[in-house]
Amino acid sequence: MALKDEANRDYLTNLLNRRGLNAALDSIRKEEQPLAVYLFDLDNLKEVNDTFGHEMGDQMIQAFADILRRNTRIGDVLCRYGGDEFVVILKRLNRVETVMKKGEEICRIFCEQFSDGLIKASCSGGIALCGADERPTDKLIEYADQALYYVKRKKKGRCCLWSENLQ
């Protein structure tokens, strides 16, 4: 069992990896819905790695994982999705205002943590909602990704809720 758990975890953050995320999506029960699916991206991490080294980049990734742990509930799903991307699934959330406030709060806390040194860091987030009668699928992550790249083009360091009108 320990090996299976290890295979579902990211080595750097101990959050779920993509394999673990897929298992978590499959195990979400109807009573845990509606859901908010966030895709966060650490803005300009490549610049941090190039300027200050990969150790500093790794520290930022670990710091963001810690922020996620402190600002979510037990039972919510936290995943390091890729290099500097994180998926967060908050369960039993249906008010758009609450969903947006939580995403903006996470971005703000990360930015504040790295605002007074040589490194100016921020993160951006895309959000997709899954209603109580929907089945959570990878499509939600695609929608969150579309919202993420929309906000990164418009104003990094913020969150955006997916809608069909995003251009």
XYZ file of N, CA and C in Angstrom:
501
model
N 0.824 -1.199 0.000
C 0.000 0.000 0.000
C 0.866 1.259 0.000
N 1.990 1.229 0.713
C 2.872 2.393 0.762
C 3.434 2.708 -0.618
N 3.774 1.688 -1.396
C 4.288 1.912 -2.745
C 3.229 2.521 -3.638
N 1.989 2.063 -3.508
C 0.904 2.625 -4.312
C 0.697 4.089 -3.952
N 0.707 4.415 -2.663
C 0.553 5.800 -2.247
C 1.710 6.638 -2.773
N 2.917 6.110 -2.698
C 4.090 6.822 -3.189
C 3.986 7.074 -4.700
N 3.446 6.127 -5.440
C 3.292 6.268 -6.888
C 2.257 7.333 -7.250
N 1.384 7.697 -6.318
C 0.354 8.702 -6.552
C 0.726 10.076 -6.003
N 1.943 10.212 -5.496
C 2.378 11.457 -4.851
C 3.545 12.087 -5.607
N 3.558 13.409 -5.591
C 4.664 14.169 -6.150
C 5.818 14.139 -5.144
N 7.011 13.848 -5.614
C 8.167 13.697 -4.725
C 8.559 14.991 -4.018
N 8.342 16.146 -4.661
C 8.808 17.413 -4.107
C 7.834 18.007 -3.089
N 6.544 17.853 -3.341
C 5.530 18.519 -2.510
C 4.719 17.571 -1.646
N 4.759 16.298 -1.955
C 3.933 15.267 -1.326
C 2.436 15.474 -1.601
N 2.109 16.326 -2.562
C 0.727 16.428 -3.026
C 0.490 15.288 -4.009
N -0.758 15.078 -4.384
C -1.036 14.089 -5.416
C -0.336 14.484 -6.716
N 0.017 13.482 -7.523
C 0.486 13.728 -8.878
C -0.687 13.462 -9.819
N -0.455 13.446 -11.127
C -1.562 13.238 -12.077
C -2.248 11.902 -11.869
N -1.482 10.865 -11.608
C -2.079 9.538 -11.364
C -2.985 9.591 -10.142
N -2.500 10.238 -9.091
C -3.309 10.377 -7.883
C -4.538 11.236 -8.106
N -4.408 12.267 -8.947
C -5.548 13.125 -9.262
C -6.635 12.328 -9.980
N -6.226 11.503 -10.935
C -7.214 10.691 -11.655
C -7.963 9.768 -10.703
N -7.246 9.164 -9.771
C -7.897 8.299 -8.778
C -8.845 9.113 -7.899
N -8.424 10.318 -7.514
C -9.270 11.171 -6.677
C -10.535 11.594 -7.423
N -10.395 11.956 -8.704
C -11.570 12.319 -9.503
C -12.566 11.165 -9.573
N -12.029 9.964 -9.763
C -12.890 8.778 -9.859
C -13.612 8.474 -8.546
N -13.041 8.910 -7.428
C -13.617 8.552 -6.131
C -14.545 9.629 -5.554
N -14.727 10.738 -6.255
C -15.603 11.799 -5.737
C -17.047 11.306 -5.735
N -17.678 11.473 -4.575
C -19.064 11.020 -4.403
C -20.040 12.173 -4.639
N -21.228 11.825 -4.992
C -22.274 12.803 -5.304
C -22.476 13.805 -4.160
N -22.425 13.325 -2.925
C -22.661 14.221 -1.785
C -21.512 15.206 -1.552
N -20.382 15.033 -2.247
C -19.264 15.965 -2.127
C -19.361 17.102 -3.145
N -20.358 17.041 -3.998
C -20.544 18.048 -5.030
C -21.540 19.095 -4.560
N -21.541 20.280 -5.192
C -20.791 20.748 -6.348
C -19.321 21.007 -6.023
N -18.521 21.120 -7.098
C -17.067 21.265 -6.967
C -16.591 22.538 -7.663
N -15.475 23.046 -7.184
C -14.738 24.091 -7.888
C -13.373 23.495 -8.220
N -13.017 23.530 -9.503
C -11.739 22.993 -9.964
C -10.850 24.169 -10.347
N -9.728 24.288 -9.662
C -8.774 25.365 -9.901
C -7.534 24.797 -10.586
N -6.984 25.547 -11.528
C -5.681 25.244 -12.088
C -4.830 26.485 -11.858
N -3.850 26.354 -10.963
C -2.947 27.461 -10.641
C -1.629 27.266 -11.370
N -1.034 28.380 -11.780
C 0.264 28.368 -12.435
C 1.142 29.411 -11.753
N 2.366 29.024 -11.399
C 3.304 29.971 -10.803
C 3.879 30.815 -11.934
N 3.570 32.096 -11.918
C 3.997 32.985 -12.994
C 5.519 33.151 -12.980
N 6.113 33.062 -14.151
C 7.535 33.363 -14.348
C 8.487 32.477 -13.547
N 8.111 31.242 -13.287
C 9.010 30.351 -12.548
C 10.296 30.089 -13.330
N 10.222 30.044 -14.647
C 11.419 29.832 -15.460
C 12.439 30.938 -15.201
N 11.965 32.178 -15.090
C 12.870 33.295 -14.794
C 13.535 33.117 -13.430
N 12.771 32.658 -12.450
C 13.337 32.406 -11.119
C 14.413 31.332 -11.220
N 14.112 30.229 -11.917
C 15.106 29.160 -12.079
C 16.351 29.669 -12.786
N 16.185 30.460 -13.842
C 17.321 30.962 -14.614
C 18.151 31.977 -13.835
N 17.495 32.781 -13.024
C 18.182 33.846 -12.296
C 18.758 33.379 -10.962
N 17.985 32.604 -10.215
C 18.371 32.245 -8.847
C 18.681 30.767 -8.672
N 18.432 29.954 -9.690
C 18.719 28.524 -9.623
C 17.478 27.697 -9.348
N 17.583 26.430 -9.700
C 16.444 25.512 -9.551
C 16.104 25.235 -8.093
N 17.072 25.351 -7.212
C 16.775 25.157 -5.787
C 15.767 26.201 -5.303
N 15.957 27.442 -5.751
C 15.004 28.496 -5.373
C 13.636 28.218 -6.004
N 13.630 27.778 -7.257
C 12.364 27.416 -7.895
C 11.657 26.311 -7.136
N 12.421 25.303 -6.702
C 11.839 24.210 -5.913
C 11.274 24.727 -4.592
N 11.963 25.674 -3.977
C 11.462 26.249 -2.724
C 10.136 26.976 -2.947
N 10.015 27.648 -4.087
C 8.755 28.336 -4.389
C 7.632 27.328 -4.608
N 7.934 26.237 -5.300
C 6.940 25.181 -5.523
C 6.492 24.599 -4.187
N 7.451 24.325 -3.304
C 7.117 23.782 -1.986
C 6.314 24.792 -1.167
N 6.683 26.068 -1.261
C 5.948 27.108 -0.527
C 4.504 27.192 -1.009
N 4.297 27.084 -2.320
C 2.934 27.133 -2.840
C 2.127 25.926 -2.370
N 2.755 24.754 -2.365
C 2.071 23.553 -1.860
C 1.660 23.757 -0.402
N 2.528 24.370 0.396
C 2.193 24.639 1.805
C 1.025 25.625 1.913
N 1.009 26.638 1.057
C -0.102 27.594 1.047
C -1.408 26.862 0.732
N -1.364 25.955 -0.236
C -2.578 25.190 -0.565
C -3.041 24.367 0.627
N -2.114 23.705 1.298
C -2.497 22.887 2.460
C -3.128 23.735 3.561
N -2.581 24.929 3.785
C -3.089 25.795 4.860
C -4.412 26.465 4.516
N -4.737 26.555 3.219
C -5.911 27.328 2.806
C -6.996 26.486 2.146
N -6.962 25.200 2.399
C -8.009 24.294 1.936
C -8.416 23.413 3.106
N -9.432 22.616 2.878
C -9.954 21.760 3.942
C -9.465 20.330 3.760
N -9.438 19.594 4.841
C -9.161 18.159 4.753
C -10.249 17.554 3.871
N -9.860 16.747 2.931
C -10.813 16.135 2.016
C -10.844 16.810 0.654
N -10.398 18.071 0.571
C -10.251 18.698 -0.736
C -9.073 18.030 -1.442
N -9.004 18.152 -2.738
C -7.987 17.457 -3.532
C -6.912 18.451 -3.953
N -5.664 18.133 -3.624
C -4.518 18.989 -3.957
C -3.542 18.190 -4.798
N -3.141 18.749 -5.933
C -2.304 18.012 -6.874
C -1.273 18.932 -7.507
N -0.037 18.459 -7.576
C 0.947 19.120 -8.442
C 0.770 18.468 -9.810
N 0.209 19.224 -10.705
C -0.236 18.712 -11.994
C 0.911 18.610 -12.999
N 1.838 19.520 -12.901
C 3.007 19.559 -13.774
C 4.045 20.434 -13.117
N 5.086 20.785 -13.825
C 6.194 21.553 -13.261
C 5.785 22.652 -12.306
N 5.049 23.647 -12.808
C 4.626 24.762 -11.959
C 3.116 24.943 -11.969
N 2.400 23.861 -12.279
C 0.933 23.894 -12.289
C 0.363 22.989 -11.197
N -0.685 23.484 -10.575
C -1.338 22.776 -9.482
C -2.837 22.729 -9.727
N -3.444 21.576 -9.488
C -4.896 21.444 -9.548
C -5.414 21.323 -8.118
N -6.452 22.079 -7.830
C -7.110 22.029 -6.529
C -8.594 21.808 -6.790
N -9.171 20.839 -6.103
C -10.612 20.601 -6.205
C -11.210 20.825 -4.825
N -12.006 21.885 -4.741
C -12.694 22.190 -3.489
C -14.100 21.622 -3.573
N -14.434 20.829 -2.589
C -15.721 20.128 -2.577
C -16.790 20.953 -1.868
N -18.022 20.671 -2.224
C -19.197 21.313 -1.625
C -19.110 22.847 -1.676
N -18.771 23.366 -2.846
C -18.737 24.816 -3.066
C -19.624 25.139 -4.252
N -20.597 26.007 -4.062
C -21.456 26.346 -5.188
C -21.671 27.838 -5.375
N -21.208 28.648 -4.466
C -21.375 30.097 -4.607
C -20.183 30.665 -5.370
N -20.446 31.292 -6.504
C -19.382 31.830 -7.344
C -18.523 32.819 -6.555
N -19.138 33.625 -5.714
C -18.390 34.609 -4.925
C -17.369 33.916 -4.023
N -17.775 32.829 -3.381
C -16.875 32.081 -2.491
C -15.746 31.445 -3.282
N -16.079 30.886 -4.434
C -15.095 30.236 -5.296
C -14.041 31.251 -5.742
N -14.471 32.406 -6.211
C -13.545 33.444 -6.665
C -12.714 33.989 -5.512
N -13.346 34.212 -4.382
C -12.638 34.751 -3.222
C -11.515 33.809 -2.786
N -11.773 32.516 -2.784
C -10.754 31.546 -2.370
C -9.577 31.552 -3.348
N -9.862 31.566 -4.648
C -8.785 31.593 -5.636
C -7.943 32.846 -5.526
N -8.593 33.993 -5.401
C -7.871 35.265 -5.268
C -7.048 35.296 -3.978
N -7.591 34.722 -2.915
C -6.892 34.678 -1.633
C -5.600 33.870 -1.754
N -5.659 32.717 -2.403
C -4.470 31.883 -2.572
C -3.418 32.630 -3.396
N -3.839 33.279 -4.476
C -2.896 34.050 -5.297
C -2.273 35.186 -4.485
N -3.088 35.887 -3.711
C -2.592 37.008 -2.915
C -1.577 36.554 -1.871
N -1.875 35.472 -1.169
C -0.969 34.974 -0.124
C 0.377 34.591 -0.725
N 0.365 33.914 -1.862
C 1.625 33.533 -2.508
C 2.422 34.767 -2.908
N 1.748 35.744 -3.506
C 2.421 36.968 -3.930
C 3.024 37.703 -2.729
N 2.277 37.800 -1.651
C 2.767 38.489 -0.451
C 3.967 37.783 0.160
N 3.989 36.462 0.098
C 5.093 35.703 0.688
C 6.416 36.016 -0.013
N 6.360 36.369 -1.286
C 7.580 36.628 -2.044
C 7.681 38.077 -2.516
N 7.046 39.009 -1.812
C 7.016 40.385 -2.296
C 8.104 41.279 -1.723
N 8.788 40.861 -0.668
C 9.717 41.787 -0.035
C 11.184 41.423 -0.244
N 11.483 40.489 -1.098
C 12.868 40.125 -1.364
C 13.244 40.453 -2.791
N 14.295 39.823 -3.256
C 14.746 40.005 -4.632
C 13.772 39.399 -5.634
N 13.031 38.400 -5.186
C 12.130 37.675 -6.070
C 10.736 38.266 -5.964
N 10.176 38.625 -7.090
C 8.788 39.072 -7.152
C 8.003 37.948 -7.809
N 7.228 37.243 -7.028
C 6.504 36.082 -7.538
C 5.007 36.330 -7.497
N 4.323 35.663 -8.401
C 2.864 35.676 -8.392
C 2.381 34.355 -8.960
N 1.095 34.125 -8.812
C 0.490 32.956 -9.445
C -0.847 33.396 -10.015
N -1.268 32.675 -11.031
C -2.546 32.941 -11.678
C -3.390 31.682 -11.582
N -4.699 31.842 -11.662
C -5.576 30.682 -11.538
C -6.750 30.718 -12.486
N -7.068 29.560 -13.018
C -8.270 29.363 -13.798
C -9.206 28.465 -13.022
N -10.501 28.697 -13.132
C -11.480 27.969 -12.327
C -12.598 27.455 -13.219
N -13.004 26.225 -12.970
C -14.184 25.651 -13.622
C -15.080 25.070 -12.539
N -16.369 25.177 -12.744
C -17.337 24.669 -11.769
C -17.962 23.369 -12.261
N -18.241 22.497 -11.316
C -18.904 21.225 -11.599
C -20.152 21.172 -10.732
N -21.297 21.186 -11.368
C -22.560 21.193 -10.643
C -22.839 19.892 -9.923
N -23.843 19.920 -9.085
C -24.195 18.756 -8.265
C -24.654 17.576 -9.106
N -25.161 17.834 -10.303
C -25.667 16.753 -11.144
C -24.698 16.348 -12.260
N -23.490 16.913 -12.250
C -22.498 16.585 -13.268
C -21.507 15.559 -12.730
N -20.838 14.904 -13.635
C -19.774 13.973 -13.251
C -18.442 14.684 -13.462
N -17.588 14.774 -12.437
C -16.295 15.448 -12.620
C -15.405 14.654 -13.589
N -14.892 15.339 -14.603
C -14.040 14.703 -15.609
C -12.838 15.596 -15.906
N -11.940 15.083 -16.741
C -10.776 15.857 -17.174
C -11.182 17.122 -17.923
N -12.391 17.143 -18.471
C -12.866 18.317 -19.208
C -12.866 19.557 -18.314
N -13.134 19.375 -17.030
C -13.112 20.506 -16.088
C -11.719 21.117 -15.995
N -10.698 20.279 -16.028
C -9.327 20.789 -15.985
C -9.023 21.550 -17.276
N -9.536 21.065 -18.403
C -9.363 21.789 -19.670
C -10.023 23.161 -19.596
N -11.211 23.234 -19.031
C -11.897 24.520 -18.887
C -11.105 25.451 -17.963
N -10.628 24.913 -16.840
C -9.821 25.719 -15.920
C -8.553 26.205 -16.621
N -7.975 25.370 -17.482
C -6.781 25.736 -18.239
C -7.087 26.890 -19.200
N -8.228 26.848 -19.864
C -8.622 27.941 -20.759
C -8.773 29.248 -19.983
N -9.385 29.176 -18.812
C -9.546 30.367 -17.972
C -8.190 30.859 -17.474
N -7.311 29.941 -17.125
C -5.967 30.308 -16.660
C -5.226 31.095 -17.733
N -5.204 30.594 -18.939
C -4.448 31.285 -19.979
C -5.114 32.581 -20.409
N -6.404 32.672 -20.241
C -7.085 33.943 -20.472
C -6.582 34.982 -19.472
N -6.556 34.635 -18.197
C -6.138 35.602 -17.173
C -4.640 35.904 -17.281
N -3.835 34.943 -17.698
C -2.400 35.213 -17.856
C -2.153 36.212 -18.994
N -2.993 36.177 -20.023
C -2.864 37.156 -21.111
C -3.335 38.543 -20.669
N -4.349 38.581 -19.813
C -4.950 39.860 -19.419
C -4.240 40.504 -18.231
N -4.073 39.732 -17.151
C -3.437 40.287 -15.951
C -3.005 39.152 -15.037
N -1.712 38.855 -15.066
C -1.179 37.797 -14.218
C -1.421 38.115 -12.753
N -1.455 37.049 -11.947
C -1.620 37.228 -10.512
C -3.069 37.263 -10.068
N -3.980 36.912 -10.954
C -5.401 36.933 -10.644
C -6.016 35.578 -10.965
N -7.318 35.457 -10.746
C -8.070 34.258 -11.086
C -9.181 34.617 -12.063
N -9.580 33.624 -12.832
C -10.649 33.811 -13.811
C -11.532 32.575 -13.803
N -12.824 32.794 -13.809
C -13.797 31.714 -13.872
C -14.108 31.404 -15.337
N -14.051 30.131 -15.709
C -14.304 29.725 -17.086
C -15.754 30.007 -17.467
N -15.917 30.460 -18.689
C -17.235 30.550 -19.303
C -17.032 30.333 -20.802
N -18.087 30.040 -21.497
C -17.997 29.812 -22.931
C -17.618 31.079 -23.691
N -17.719 32.237 -23.054
C -17.438 33.509 -23.712
C -15.974 33.928 -23.662
N -15.110 33.159 -23.015
C -13.699 33.556 -22.925
C -13.071 33.556 -24.317
N -12.408 34.613 -24.651
C -11.700 34.732 -25.941
C -10.250 35.031 -25.704
